[in-house]
Amino acid sequence: MAACVLALSVSAQSKAPKREFRGAWIQCVNGQFQGMTAQKMQSVLTAQLNALQKAGINAIIFQIRAEADALYQSSYEPWSRYLTGVQGKSPQWDPLQWMIDECHKRNMELHAWINPYRARTKGTTALSPIHPYNKHPELFLEYGGQLYFNPGLPENRKYICKIIRDIVNRYDVDALHMDDYFYPYPTPGVDFPDDLAFAEYGRGYANKGDWRRDNVNVLIKEIHETVRECKPWVKFGVSPFGIYRNQKSDPNGSATNGLQNYDDLYADVLMWVNNGWVDYNIPQLYWEIGHKAADYDTLIRWWAKHSSARPLFIGQDIHRTVKFADLQNPLQHQLPAKMKLQRSLPTVQGSCQWYSAAILENPGNYSTLLEKDYHRYPALIPTSPFMDDKAPGKVKKVKMVWTFQGPVLFWTAPKAKTEMDKAIQYVVYRFDKKEKVNLNDPSKIIAITRDTFINLPYDEGKVKYQYVVTALDRLHNESKPVKKNVKL
């Protein structure tokens, strides 16, 4: 089947957009790092990052807080057991800082992924003395064998925002990210035990469901405000469960029949998007095209129609995508059909792969298809004009210099008055001597780099090229181009 996939996939590079979010999640809760030495974990992560870079991934969503713990240096919460096997035991290094450095080295964004309410997972047998539960057990609730911050308590929202402020202030993250765990997934026949909080902090709500949704709404709004106050260039994004509401619950819902964000997890994702409380949305559409209860085709079209007020990316399940055959062409799996569908919808600006380690496994030649076809050319991250739409200044002093390593194109960074104006990356395009310069053609991008130079390919003979260099700021606004004719 894999060979057929490669042979039959429709070539996508000609339709590849210049800007596209190409993300991947790296999780800790599967225990993939637990008990590893620093050297071993760095080796595993390096292999993943290299494979992801090769597959054209330009953003990494890295899980750093799974159960009120930390995969980073924290003064408030203990080191995660998903590092050493023992909560509170130091791994003797800082995985978040290391990941920021390694991602930026590869010109990838780093999104710090936290779980806001979950405070203990089922596999955690002992909490560190500095775990917040051991300081204030009255702020937590047990449910479904796990422990949660009580979402109805105002002090818990304040605490979660304190954690986020600490992360954003101290680390050069590109975004703060939350997944689908808001109120816990329901245990059949067992209600979440928040009656006392509802009685004390009900705020006049007659319906507990409306009150629960408002608790999450207030948290999302306050997190967004917190991130903006800390660093106005850091984004805040969510990746909710893939169904907002079914049509049987709401005429405007999707033609699906499954768990619902709004009704079951109390996550009113469309309110967050439409009020501008999140800066991007990645619904987890982990089903196949043709799924009876949650058809991928139905859901991607629904989200494309209803969630366009902020950038929309699609969460893709790698293994499920290759497990099922294309309904129109049974000899190939569903990646070609999903990519064609994704790129046909103007409000969908990219996708995110679940999960990163599967890229190394390359099931069904999935990562090979990304590398050779769908992500063959580089892509810039989509802009966020609602945060900042001012481009940086033009680069200066573009020149070619012969060095002992061959020809090198150099330039100087533009001047900037503020951090928002500063050039962070540069895009280098190459065109033939008489070719029309078209900066919307991603096939002409030869580098996206944080350096102010690039080694030029050199073939013997007198060849003339037009090189164009632009600058990108932290939110990927692109400067005006500067052109340099080079004769090699």
Tab-separated table of C-alpha atoms in Angstrom:
chain	number	residue	atom	x	y	z
A	1	MET	CA	0.000	0.000	0.000
A	2	ALA	CA	2.797	2.436	0.859
A	3	ALA	CA	4.311	2.270	-2.623
A	4	CYS	CA	0.902	2.897	-4.153
A	5	VAL	CA	0.466	5.913	-1.945
A	6	LEU	CA	3.659	7.486	-3.228
A	7	ALA	CA	2.832	6.665	-6.800
A	8	LEU	CA	-0.775	7.782	-6.746
A	9	SER	CA	-0.694	10.879	-4.580
A	10	VAL	CA	-1.605	14.031	-6.450
A	11	SER	CA	1.342	16.415	-6.589
A	12	ALA	CA	0.698	19.222	-4.141
A	13	GLN	CA	3.760	21.414	-4.320
A	14	SER	CA	2.369	23.632	-7.072
A	15	LYS	CA	-0.580	24.416	-4.798
A	16	ALA	CA	1.417	24.714	-1.604
A	17	PRO	CA	0.815	28.085	0.053
A	18	LYS	CA	3.655	30.396	0.984
A	19	ARG	CA	2.212	30.676	4.494
A	20	GLU	CA	1.041	27.592	6.325
A	21	PHE	CA	1.134	26.454	9.928
A	22	ARG	CA	2.844	23.059	10.003
A	23	GLY	CA	2.914	21.976	13.612
A	24	ALA	CA	3.502	18.818	15.652
A	25	TRP	CA	2.718	17.906	19.252
A	26	ILE	CA	5.408	16.458	21.528
A	27	GLN	CA	3.736	15.037	24.620
A	28	CYS	CA	5.172	13.838	27.920
A	29	VAL	CA	2.143	12.028	29.388
A	30	ASN	CA	2.765	8.874	27.351
A	31	GLY	CA	5.901	8.406	29.450
A	32	GLN	CA	8.245	8.484	26.463
A	33	PHE	CA	10.882	10.409	28.450
A	34	GLN	CA	10.308	8.998	31.927
A	35	GLY	CA	13.469	7.825	33.646
A	36	MET	CA	15.773	8.980	30.858
A	37	THR	CA	19.043	10.722	31.585
A	38	ALA	CA	19.363	14.258	30.283
A	39	GLN	CA	21.680	13.022	27.558
A	40	LYS	CA	19.259	10.296	26.454
A	41	MET	CA	16.215	12.567	26.435
A	42	GLN	CA	18.091	15.205	24.457
A	43	SER	CA	19.133	12.514	22.001
A	44	VAL	CA	15.519	11.352	21.573
A	45	LEU	CA	14.254	14.895	21.165
A	46	THR	CA	17.034	15.741	18.712
A	47	ALA	CA	16.043	12.777	16.552
A	48	GLN	CA	12.406	13.890	16.641
A	49	LEU	CA	13.224	17.510	15.834
A	50	ASN	CA	15.504	16.528	12.967
A	51	ALA	CA	12.822	14.292	11.485
A	52	LEU	CA	10.188	16.981	11.936
A	53	GLN	CA	12.413	19.592	10.315
A	54	LYS	CA	13.024	17.268	7.380
A	55	ALA	CA	9.251	16.812	7.047
A	56	GLY	CA	8.768	20.579	6.830
A	57	ILE	CA	7.358	21.177	10.319
A	58	ASN	CA	7.679	24.819	11.397
A	59	ALA	CA	6.132	24.798	14.893
A	60	ILE	CA	6.492	22.481	17.893
A	61	ILE	CA	3.879	22.232	20.644
A	62	PHE	CA	5.781	20.857	23.645
A	63	GLN	CA	3.978	19.667	26.778
A	64	ILE	CA	5.516	21.296	29.859
A	65	ARG	CA	2.793	21.044	32.552
A	66	ALA	CA	0.682	17.892	32.679
A	67	GLU	CA	-0.500	17.735	36.317
A	68	ALA	CA	0.445	20.953	38.147
A	69	ASP	CA	4.069	19.934	37.611
A	70	ALA	CA	6.864	21.254	35.418
A	71	LEU	CA	9.198	20.242	32.620
A	72	TYR	CA	10.938	23.548	33.310
A	73	GLN	CA	12.486	25.299	36.289
A	74	SER	CA	9.589	26.446	38.486
A	75	SER	CA	9.440	28.109	41.888
A	76	TYR	CA	5.791	27.132	42.290
A	77	GLU	CA	5.355	23.553	41.109
A	78	PRO	CA	7.473	20.394	41.301
A	79	TRP	CA	9.523	18.786	38.572
A	80	SER	CA	7.371	16.328	36.632
A	81	ARG	CA	7.495	12.604	37.279
A	82	TYR	CA	7.391	12.269	33.489
A	83	LEU	CA	11.066	13.229	33.569
A	84	THR	CA	12.668	11.275	36.395
A	85	GLY	CA	9.851	8.943	37.474
A	86	VAL	CA	9.586	10.759	40.813
A	87	GLN	CA	7.634	13.984	41.129
A	88	GLY	CA	9.813	16.740	42.535
A	89	LYS	CA	13.136	15.132	41.636
A	90	SER	CA	15.309	17.467	39.572
A	91	PRO	CA	16.463	16.182	36.171
A	92	GLN	CA	19.496	18.492	36.442
A	93	TRP	CA	18.598	20.396	33.275
A	94	ASP	CA	15.783	22.515	31.856
A	95	PRO	CA	13.899	20.745	29.035
A	96	LEU	CA	11.839	23.812	28.094
A	97	GLN	CA	14.856	26.086	27.686
A	98	TRP	CA	16.684	23.388	25.729
A	99	MET	CA	13.677	22.926	23.435
A	100	ILE	CA	13.346	26.669	22.833
A	101	ASP	CA	17.002	26.842	21.808
A	102	GLU	CA	16.805	23.768	19.583
A	103	CYS	CA	13.559	24.801	17.899
A	104	HIS	CA	14.754	28.325	17.217
A	105	LYS	CA	18.001	26.914	15.861
A	106	ARG	CA	15.851	25.038	13.332
A	107	ASN	CA	13.662	28.100	12.633
A	108	MET	CA	10.669	26.489	14.320
A	109	GLU	CA	8.286	28.153	16.755
A	110	LEU	CA	8.054	26.702	20.260
A	111	HIS	CA	4.580	26.625	21.819
A	112	ALA	CA	4.563	25.828	25.548
A	113	TRP	CA	1.688	23.412	26.170
A	114	ILE	CA	0.036	23.312	29.592
A	115	ASN	CA	-2.953	21.472	31.057
A	116	PRO	CA	-4.690	24.074	33.230
A	117	TYR	CA	-6.961	22.157	35.616
A	118	ARG	CA	-5.538	18.638	35.857
A	119	ALA	CA	-3.485	18.219	39.031
A	120	ARG	CA	-2.873	14.451	39.216
A	121	THR	CA	-3.150	11.740	36.599
A	122	LYS	CA	-4.144	8.153	37.328
A	123	GLY	CA	-0.582	6.853	37.254
A	124	THR	CA	0.751	9.313	39.822
A	125	THR	CA	1.072	7.536	43.155
A	126	ALA	CA	2.886	10.235	45.164
A	127	LEU	CA	2.746	14.024	45.042
A	128	SER	CA	5.750	16.168	45.874
A	129	PRO	CA	5.603	18.131	49.152
A	130	ILE	CA	5.602	21.338	47.098
A	131	HIS	CA	2.723	20.226	44.865
A	132	PRO	CA	-0.098	22.803	45.247
A	133	TYR	CA	-2.517	20.128	46.495
A	134	ASN	CA	-0.343	19.534	49.555
A	135	LYS	CA	-0.517	23.252	50.355
A	136	HIS	CA	-4.230	23.841	49.687
A	137	PRO	CA	-6.194	20.583	49.335
A	138	GLU	CA	-9.469	22.504	49.688
A	139	LEU	CA	-8.943	23.958	46.189
A	140	PHE	CA	-9.109	20.559	44.474
A	141	LEU	CA	-11.665	17.916	43.539
A	142	GLU	CA	-11.336	14.190	42.831
A	143	TYR	CA	-13.106	12.854	39.762
A	144	GLY	CA	-12.673	9.779	37.616
A	145	GLY	CA	-9.560	8.696	39.513
A	146	GLN	CA	-7.800	12.000	38.874
A	147	LEU	CA	-7.358	15.278	40.729
A	148	TYR	CA	-8.420	18.687	39.410
A	149	PHE	CA	-8.221	22.319	40.370
A	150	ASN	CA	-11.837	23.233	41.103
A	151	PRO	CA	-12.729	25.456	38.106
A	152	GLY	CA	-15.435	27.213	40.130
A	153	LEU	CA	-13.008	28.838	42.565
A	154	PRO	CA	-11.701	32.324	41.649
A	155	GLU	CA	-8.413	31.698	43.487
A	156	ASN	CA	-7.660	28.824	41.110
A	157	ARG	CA	-7.977	31.073	38.069
A	158	LYS	CA	-5.660	33.522	39.745
A	159	TYR	CA	-3.165	30.745	40.494
A	160	ILE	CA	-3.201	29.353	36.933
A	161	CYS	CA	-2.593	32.839	35.539
A	162	LYS	CA	0.333	33.216	37.951
A	163	ILE	CA	1.894	30.048	36.539
A	164	ILE	CA	1.400	31.291	32.992
A	165	ARG	CA	2.850	34.699	33.803
A	166	ASP	CA	5.927	32.995	35.234
A	167	ILE	CA	6.431	30.885	32.103
A	168	VAL	CA	5.911	33.690	29.593
A	169	ASN	CA	8.027	36.215	31.486
A	170	ARG	CA	11.024	33.909	31.941
A	171	TYR	CA	11.087	31.938	28.698
A	172	ASP	CA	11.291	33.051	25.076
A	173	VAL	CA	8.267	31.003	23.997
A	174	ASP	CA	6.391	31.878	20.822
A	175	ALA	CA	3.018	30.793	22.174
A	176	LEU	CA	1.181	29.446	25.213
A	177	HIS	CA	-0.972	26.443	24.307
A	178	MET	CA	-3.799	24.464	25.924
A	179	ASP	CA	-5.373	21.257	24.622
A	180	ASP	CA	-8.811	19.680	25.145
A	181	TYR	CA	-8.768	19.160	28.921
A	182	PHE	CA	-11.027	21.772	30.479
A	183	TYR	CA	-13.739	20.271	32.670
A	184	PRO	CA	-12.853	16.563	32.688
A	185	TYR	CA	-14.246	14.106	30.187
A	186	PRO	CA	-17.405	12.838	31.906
A	187	THR	CA	-17.593	9.537	33.731
A	188	PRO	CA	-20.965	7.971	32.824
A	189	GLY	CA	-23.493	8.426	35.601
A	190	VAL	CA	-21.153	10.465	37.821
A	191	ASP	CA	-21.477	14.257	38.028
A	192	PHE	CA	-18.457	16.446	38.663
A	193	PRO	CA	-18.622	17.222	42.431
A	194	ASP	CA	-18.747	21.022	42.377
A	195	ASP	CA	-22.048	21.688	44.194
A	196	LEU	CA	-20.400	23.636	47.031
A	197	ALA	CA	-18.532	25.950	44.652
A	198	PHE	CA	-21.742	26.490	42.645
A	199	ALA	CA	-23.600	27.412	45.832
A	200	GLU	CA	-20.911	29.882	46.901
A	201	TYR	CA	-19.765	31.317	43.560
A	202	GLY	CA	-22.800	30.747	41.340
A	203	ARG	CA	-22.912	34.420	40.235
A	204	GLY	CA	-26.667	34.205	39.779
A	205	TYR	CA	-26.624	31.321	37.292
A	206	ALA	CA	-29.660	29.044	37.580
A	207	ASN	CA	-28.109	26.393	35.345
A	208	LYS	CA	-24.916	24.716	36.488
A	209	GLY	CA	-23.840	23.998	32.905
A	210	ASP	CA	-23.966	27.702	32.023
A	211	TRP	CA	-21.997	28.492	35.175
A	212	ARG	CA	-19.346	25.908	34.325
A	213	ARG	CA	-18.981	27.321	30.817
A	214	ASP	CA	-18.623	30.792	32.246
A	215	ASN	CA	-15.906	29.573	34.625
A	216	VAL	CA	-13.876	28.378	31.651
A	217	ASN	CA	-14.709	31.493	29.608
A	218	VAL	CA	-13.417	33.735	32.382
A	219	LEU	CA	-10.225	31.667	32.672
A	220	ILE	CA	-9.579	31.803	28.908
A	221	LYS	CA	-10.137	35.573	28.836
A	222	GLU	CA	-7.855	36.114	31.838
A	223	ILE	CA	-5.120	33.899	30.385
A	224	HIS	CA	-5.256	35.841	27.118
A	225	GLU	CA	-4.970	39.116	28.998
A	226	THR	CA	-2.117	37.751	31.121
A	227	VAL	CA	-0.096	36.646	28.090
A	228	ARG	CA	-0.653	40.005	26.369
A	229	GLU	CA	0.450	41.928	29.469
A	230	CYS	CA	3.648	39.892	29.729
A	231	LYS	CA	4.730	39.903	26.084
A	232	PRO	CA	2.420	41.289	23.378
A	233	TRP	CA	4.044	39.104	20.714
A	234	VAL	CA	3.342	35.756	22.429
A	235	LYS	CA	0.266	33.961	21.075
A	236	PHE	CA	-2.294	32.002	23.068
A	237	GLY	CA	-3.863	29.022	21.305
A	238	VAL	CA	-6.109	26.061	22.033
A	239	SER	CA	-6.634	22.612	20.507
A	240	PRO	CA	-10.135	21.551	21.574
A	241	PHE	CA	-11.949	18.271	21.050
A	242	GLY	CA	-13.095	18.028	17.440
A	243	ILE	CA	-16.865	18.444	17.906
A	244	TYR	CA	-18.248	21.760	19.134
A	245	ARG	CA	-21.929	20.702	19.208
A	246	ASN	CA	-24.019	18.146	17.365
A	247	GLN	CA	-27.025	19.275	15.341
A	248	LYS	CA	-29.335	17.413	17.705
A	249	SER	CA	-28.202	19.832	20.442
A	250	ASP	CA	-27.944	22.951	18.278
A	251	PRO	CA	-29.229	23.534	14.707
A	252	ASN	CA	-25.948	25.334	13.984
A	253	GLY	CA	-23.917	22.348	15.157
A	254	SER	CA	-22.242	19.774	12.928
A	255	ALA	CA	-23.934	16.706	11.426
A	256	THR	CA	-22.168	14.478	13.923
A	257	ASN	CA	-23.027	12.332	16.919
A	258	GLY	CA	-20.363	12.409	19.589
A	259	LEU	CA	-19.046	14.072	22.733
A	260	GLN	CA	-19.475	17.863	22.630
A	261	ASN	CA	-17.148	20.638	23.756
A	262	TYR	CA	-19.989	22.935	24.735
A	263	ASP	CA	-22.203	20.455	26.572
A	264	ASP	CA	-19.767	17.885	27.997
A	265	LEU	CA	-16.460	19.704	28.521
A	266	TYR	CA	-18.059	23.144	29.097
A	267	ALA	CA	-15.706	24.651	26.522
A	268	ASP	CA	-17.435	27.340	24.438
A	269	VAL	CA	-14.683	27.440	21.840
A	270	LEU	CA	-16.588	29.629	19.370
A	271	MET	CA	-17.071	32.297	22.026
A	272	TRP	CA	-13.324	32.357	22.620
A	273	VAL	CA	-12.611	32.630	18.907
A	274	ASN	CA	-15.268	35.239	18.155
A	275	ASN	CA	-14.351	37.380	21.166
A	276	GLY	CA	-10.666	37.254	20.282
A	277	TRP	CA	-9.677	35.490	23.509
A	278	VAL	CA	-7.516	32.988	21.627
A	279	ASP	CA	-5.035	33.711	18.855
A	280	TYR	CA	-5.409	30.404	17.033
A	281	ASN	CA	-7.580	27.288	17.182
A	282	ILE	CA	-6.563	23.697	16.350
A	283	PRO	CA	-9.609	21.403	16.696
A	284	GLN	CA	-8.537	17.785	17.003
A	285	LEU	CA	-10.094	16.142	13.937
A	286	TYR	CA	-8.638	12.728	14.617
A	287	TRP	CA	-11.283	10.748	12.724
A	288	GLU	CA	-11.230	9.490	9.163
A	289	ILE	CA	-13.183	10.713	6.158
A	290	GLY	CA	-16.356	8.635	6.262
A	291	HIS	CA	-16.464	8.058	10.027
A	292	LYS	CA	-20.123	7.380	10.870
A	293	ALA	CA	-20.333	9.491	14.033
A	294	ALA	CA	-17.682	12.156	13.332
A	295	ASP	CA	-16.873	12.429	9.645
A	296	TYR	CA	-13.625	14.326	9.027
A	297	ASP	CA	-15.002	15.937	5.852
A	298	THR	CA	-18.097	17.186	7.683
A	299	LEU	CA	-16.087	18.532	10.615
A	300	ILE	CA	-13.333	20.357	8.736
A	301	ARG	CA	-15.973	22.147	6.663
A	302	TRP	CA	-17.931	23.024	9.814
A	303	TRP	CA	-14.916	24.515	11.571
A	304	ALA	CA	-13.844	26.337	8.396
A	305	LYS	CA	-17.255	27.994	8.267
A	306	HIS	CA	-17.720	28.819	11.949
A	307	SER	CA	-14.225	29.452	13.342
A	308	SER	CA	-12.691	31.960	10.950
A	309	ALA	CA	-12.401	34.958	13.290
A	310	ARG	CA	-8.981	33.699	14.346
A	311	PRO	CA	-6.424	31.511	12.519
A	312	LEU	CA	-7.713	27.960	12.147
A	313	PHE	CA	-5.420	24.936	11.875
A	314	ILE	CA	-6.476	21.279	11.861
A	315	GLY	CA	-5.267	18.593	14.266
A	316	GLN	CA	-4.367	15.459	12.273
A	317	ASP	CA	-3.971	11.920	13.642
A	318	ILE	CA	-1.131	10.331	11.675
A	319	HIS	CA	-1.892	6.690	12.433
A	320	ARG	CA	-5.629	6.986	11.828
A	321	THR	CA	-5.003	8.825	8.559
A	322	VAL	CA	-2.889	5.989	7.161
A	323	LYS	CA	-5.077	3.262	8.647
A	324	PHE	CA	-8.051	4.088	6.428
A	325	ALA	CA	-8.233	3.985	2.646
A	326	ASP	CA	-9.264	6.936	0.507
A	327	LEU	CA	-12.953	6.505	-0.264
A	328	GLN	CA	-12.368	7.587	-3.863
A	329	ASN	CA	-9.174	5.604	-4.346
A	330	PRO	CA	-8.898	2.492	-2.142
A	331	LEU	CA	-5.283	1.913	-3.200
A	332	GLN	CA	-4.073	4.872	-1.139
A	333	HIS	CA	-4.646	6.090	2.397
A	334	GLN	CA	-6.340	9.345	3.338
A	335	LEU	CA	-3.478	11.842	3.562
A	336	PRO	CA	-3.827	13.051	-0.066
A	337	ALA	CA	-7.578	13.541	0.329
A	338	LYS	CA	-7.194	15.332	3.673
A	339	MET	CA	-4.478	17.654	2.356
A	340	LYS	CA	-6.506	18.469	-0.753
A	341	LEU	CA	-9.525	19.240	1.416
A	342	GLN	CA	-7.504	21.303	3.896
A	343	ARG	CA	-5.934	23.445	1.193
A	344	SER	CA	-9.236	23.931	-0.629
A	345	LEU	CA	-10.774	25.765	2.332
A	346	PRO	CA	-9.558	29.399	2.471
A	347	THR	CA	-10.091	29.803	6.228
A	348	VAL	CA	-7.923	26.758	7.073
A	349	GLN	CA	-4.337	27.961	7.351
A	350	GLY	CA	-2.490	24.778	8.223
A	351	SER	CA	-2.433	21.659	10.345
A	352	CYS	CA	-0.763	20.048	13.332
A	353	GLN	CA	0.392	16.425	13.529
A	354	TRP	CA	-0.467	14.076	16.371
A	355	TYR	CA	1.956	12.880	17.408
A	356	SER	CA	5.568	13.846	16.686
A	357	ALA	CA	7.216	10.465	17.238
A	358	ALA	CA	5.001	9.000	14.503
A	359	ILE	CA	6.871	11.168	12.003
A	360	LEU	CA	9.978	9.070	12.738
A	361	GLU	CA	7.967	5.871	12.361
A	362	ASN	CA	6.791	7.058	8.927
A	363	PRO	CA	3.718	4.788	8.724
A	364	GLY	CA	2.330	4.595	5.202
A	365	ASN	CA	5.195	6.848	4.058
A	366	TYR	CA	3.370	9.698	5.799
A	367	SER	CA	6.456	11.785	6.605
A	368	THR	CA	7.990	10.977	3.216
A	369	LEU	CA	4.885	12.421	1.555
A	370	LEU	CA	5.164	15.554	3.676
A	371	GLU	CA	8.847	15.952	2.848
A	372	LYS	CA	8.694	15.158	-0.874
A	373	ASP	CA	5.299	16.567	-1.742
A	374	TYR	CA	3.042	18.525	0.598
A	375	HIS	CA	5.859	20.282	2.503
A	376	ARG	CA	8.410	20.168	-0.299
A	377	TYR	CA	8.864	23.924	-0.138
A	378	PRO	CA	9.309	25.982	3.030
A	379	ALA	CA	6.341	27.846	4.494
A	380	LEU	CA	6.174	30.968	6.603
A	381	ILE	CA	3.946	30.898	9.687
A	382	PRO	CA	0.632	32.713	9.067
A	383	THR	CA	0.530	36.274	10.338
A	384	SER	CA	-1.567	37.499	13.277
A	385	PRO	CA	-2.671	40.964	12.109
A	386	PHE	CA	-5.013	41.359	15.101
A	387	MET	CA	-1.864	41.321	17.271
A	388	ASP	CA	0.477	43.291	15.015
A	389	ASP	CA	0.455	44.071	11.308
A	390	LYS	CA	3.476	46.369	11.094
A	391	ALA	CA	6.333	44.868	9.106
A	392	PRO	CA	9.960	45.325	10.166
A	393	GLY	CA	12.287	47.592	8.210
A	394	LYS	CA	14.210	46.397	5.174
A	395	VAL	CA	17.539	44.627	5.549
A	396	LYS	CA	20.641	46.701	4.806
A	397	LYS	CA	23.918	46.255	2.944
A	398	VAL	CA	23.158	43.070	1.009
A	399	LYS	CA	26.361	41.863	-0.626
A	400	MET	CA	28.068	38.727	-1.855
A	401	VAL	CA	31.547	37.948	-0.529
A	402	TRP	CA	33.886	35.168	-1.569
A	403	THR	CA	35.191	33.273	1.461
A	404	PHE	CA	37.256	30.144	1.952
A	405	GLN	CA	33.933	28.293	2.090
A	406	GLY	CA	32.802	29.762	-1.215
A	407	PRO	CA	30.343	32.592	-1.965
A	408	VAL	CA	28.368	33.946	0.998
A	409	LEU	CA	25.496	36.420	0.872
A	410	PHE	CA	25.616	38.855	3.795
A	411	TRP	CA	23.183	41.508	4.996
A	412	THR	CA	22.646	43.719	8.027
A	413	ALA	CA	19.597	43.624	10.290
A	414	PRO	CA	17.247	46.614	10.063
A	415	LYS	CA	17.081	49.003	12.982
A	416	ALA	CA	14.194	48.560	15.400
A	417	LYS	CA	12.804	50.755	18.151
A	418	THR	CA	10.800	48.058	19.934
A	419	GLU	CA	10.829	44.287	20.350
A	420	MET	CA	7.752	44.064	18.127
A	421	ASP	CA	9.631	45.784	15.278
A	422	LYS	CA	12.785	43.698	15.590
A	423	ALA	CA	13.796	41.352	12.772
A	424	ILE	CA	13.964	37.780	14.114
A	425	GLN	CA	14.244	35.769	10.906
A	426	TYR	CA	15.099	36.357	7.270
A	427	VAL	CA	13.749	34.860	4.070
A	428	VAL	CA	16.064	34.415	1.091
A	429	TYR	CA	14.601	33.907	-2.384
A	430	ARG	CA	16.463	33.075	-5.591
A	431	PHE	CA	15.387	33.779	-9.156
A	432	ASP	CA	17.108	33.328	-12.487
A	433	LYS	CA	18.664	36.383	-14.137
A	434	LYS	CA	15.666	37.368	-16.283
A	435	GLU	CA	12.947	35.744	-14.205
A	436	LYS	CA	10.134	37.888	-12.837
A	437	VAL	CA	10.436	38.255	-9.083
A	438	ASN	CA	7.371	36.686	-7.441
A	439	LEU	CA	7.632	36.537	-3.658
A	440	ASN	CA	4.381	34.574	-3.405
A	441	ASP	CA	6.039	31.518	-4.959
A	442	PRO	CA	7.357	29.316	-2.107
A	443	SER	CA	9.448	27.276	-4.556
A	444	LYS	CA	11.774	30.274	-4.773
A	445	ILE	CA	12.529	30.284	-1.043
A	446	ILE	CA	15.989	28.824	-0.486
A	447	ALA	CA	16.261	29.652	3.216
A	448	ILE	CA	14.406	30.875	6.270
A	449	THR	CA	17.125	31.687	8.783
A	450	ARG	CA	17.964	33.575	11.964
A	451	ASP	CA	21.453	34.308	10.651
A	452	THR	CA	22.387	37.420	8.651
A	453	PHE	CA	24.188	35.411	6.003
A	454	ILE	CA	23.727	32.343	3.837
A	455	ASN	CA	26.190	30.165	1.973
A	456	LEU	CA	25.346	30.238	-1.711
A	457	PRO	CA	25.395	27.153	-3.909
A	458	TYR	CA	28.215	27.400	-6.417
A	459	ASP	CA	28.570	25.661	-9.741
A	460	GLU	CA	31.517	26.317	-12.007
A	461	GLY	CA	30.563	28.724	-14.753
A	462	LYS	CA	29.207	32.213	-15.069
A	463	VAL	CA	25.673	32.083	-13.738
A	464	LYS	CA	23.668	35.134	-12.732
A	465	TYR	CA	20.940	35.019	-10.111
A	466	GLN	CA	18.661	37.532	-8.482
A	467	TYR	CA	18.659	37.083	-4.721
A	468	VAL	CA	15.975	38.745	-2.629
A	469	VAL	CA	16.182	39.096	1.153
A	470	THR	CA	13.311	40.053	3.467
A	471	ALA	CA	13.037	40.331	7.244
A	472	LEU	CA	10.398	38.755	9.504
A	473	ASP	CA	9.423	40.023	12.951
A	474	ARG	CA	8.233	37.873	15.853
A	475	LEU	CA	4.732	37.632	14.390
A	476	HIS	CA	6.042	36.829	10.900
A	477	ASN	CA	5.210	40.138	9.256
A	478	GLU	CA	7.487	40.401	6.218
A	479	SER	CA	9.478	43.485	5.276
A	480	LYS	CA	9.837	45.012	1.850
A	481	PRO	CA	12.337	43.092	-0.294
A	482	VAL	CA	15.919	43.996	-1.067
A	483	LYS	CA	17.326	42.552	-4.295
A	484	LYS	CA	20.917	41.724	-5.132
A	485	ASN	CA	22.134	40.481	-8.493
A	486	VAL	CA	24.896	37.915	-8.078
A	487	LYS	CA	27.187	36.515	-10.718
A	488	LEU	CA	28.818	33.184	-9.877
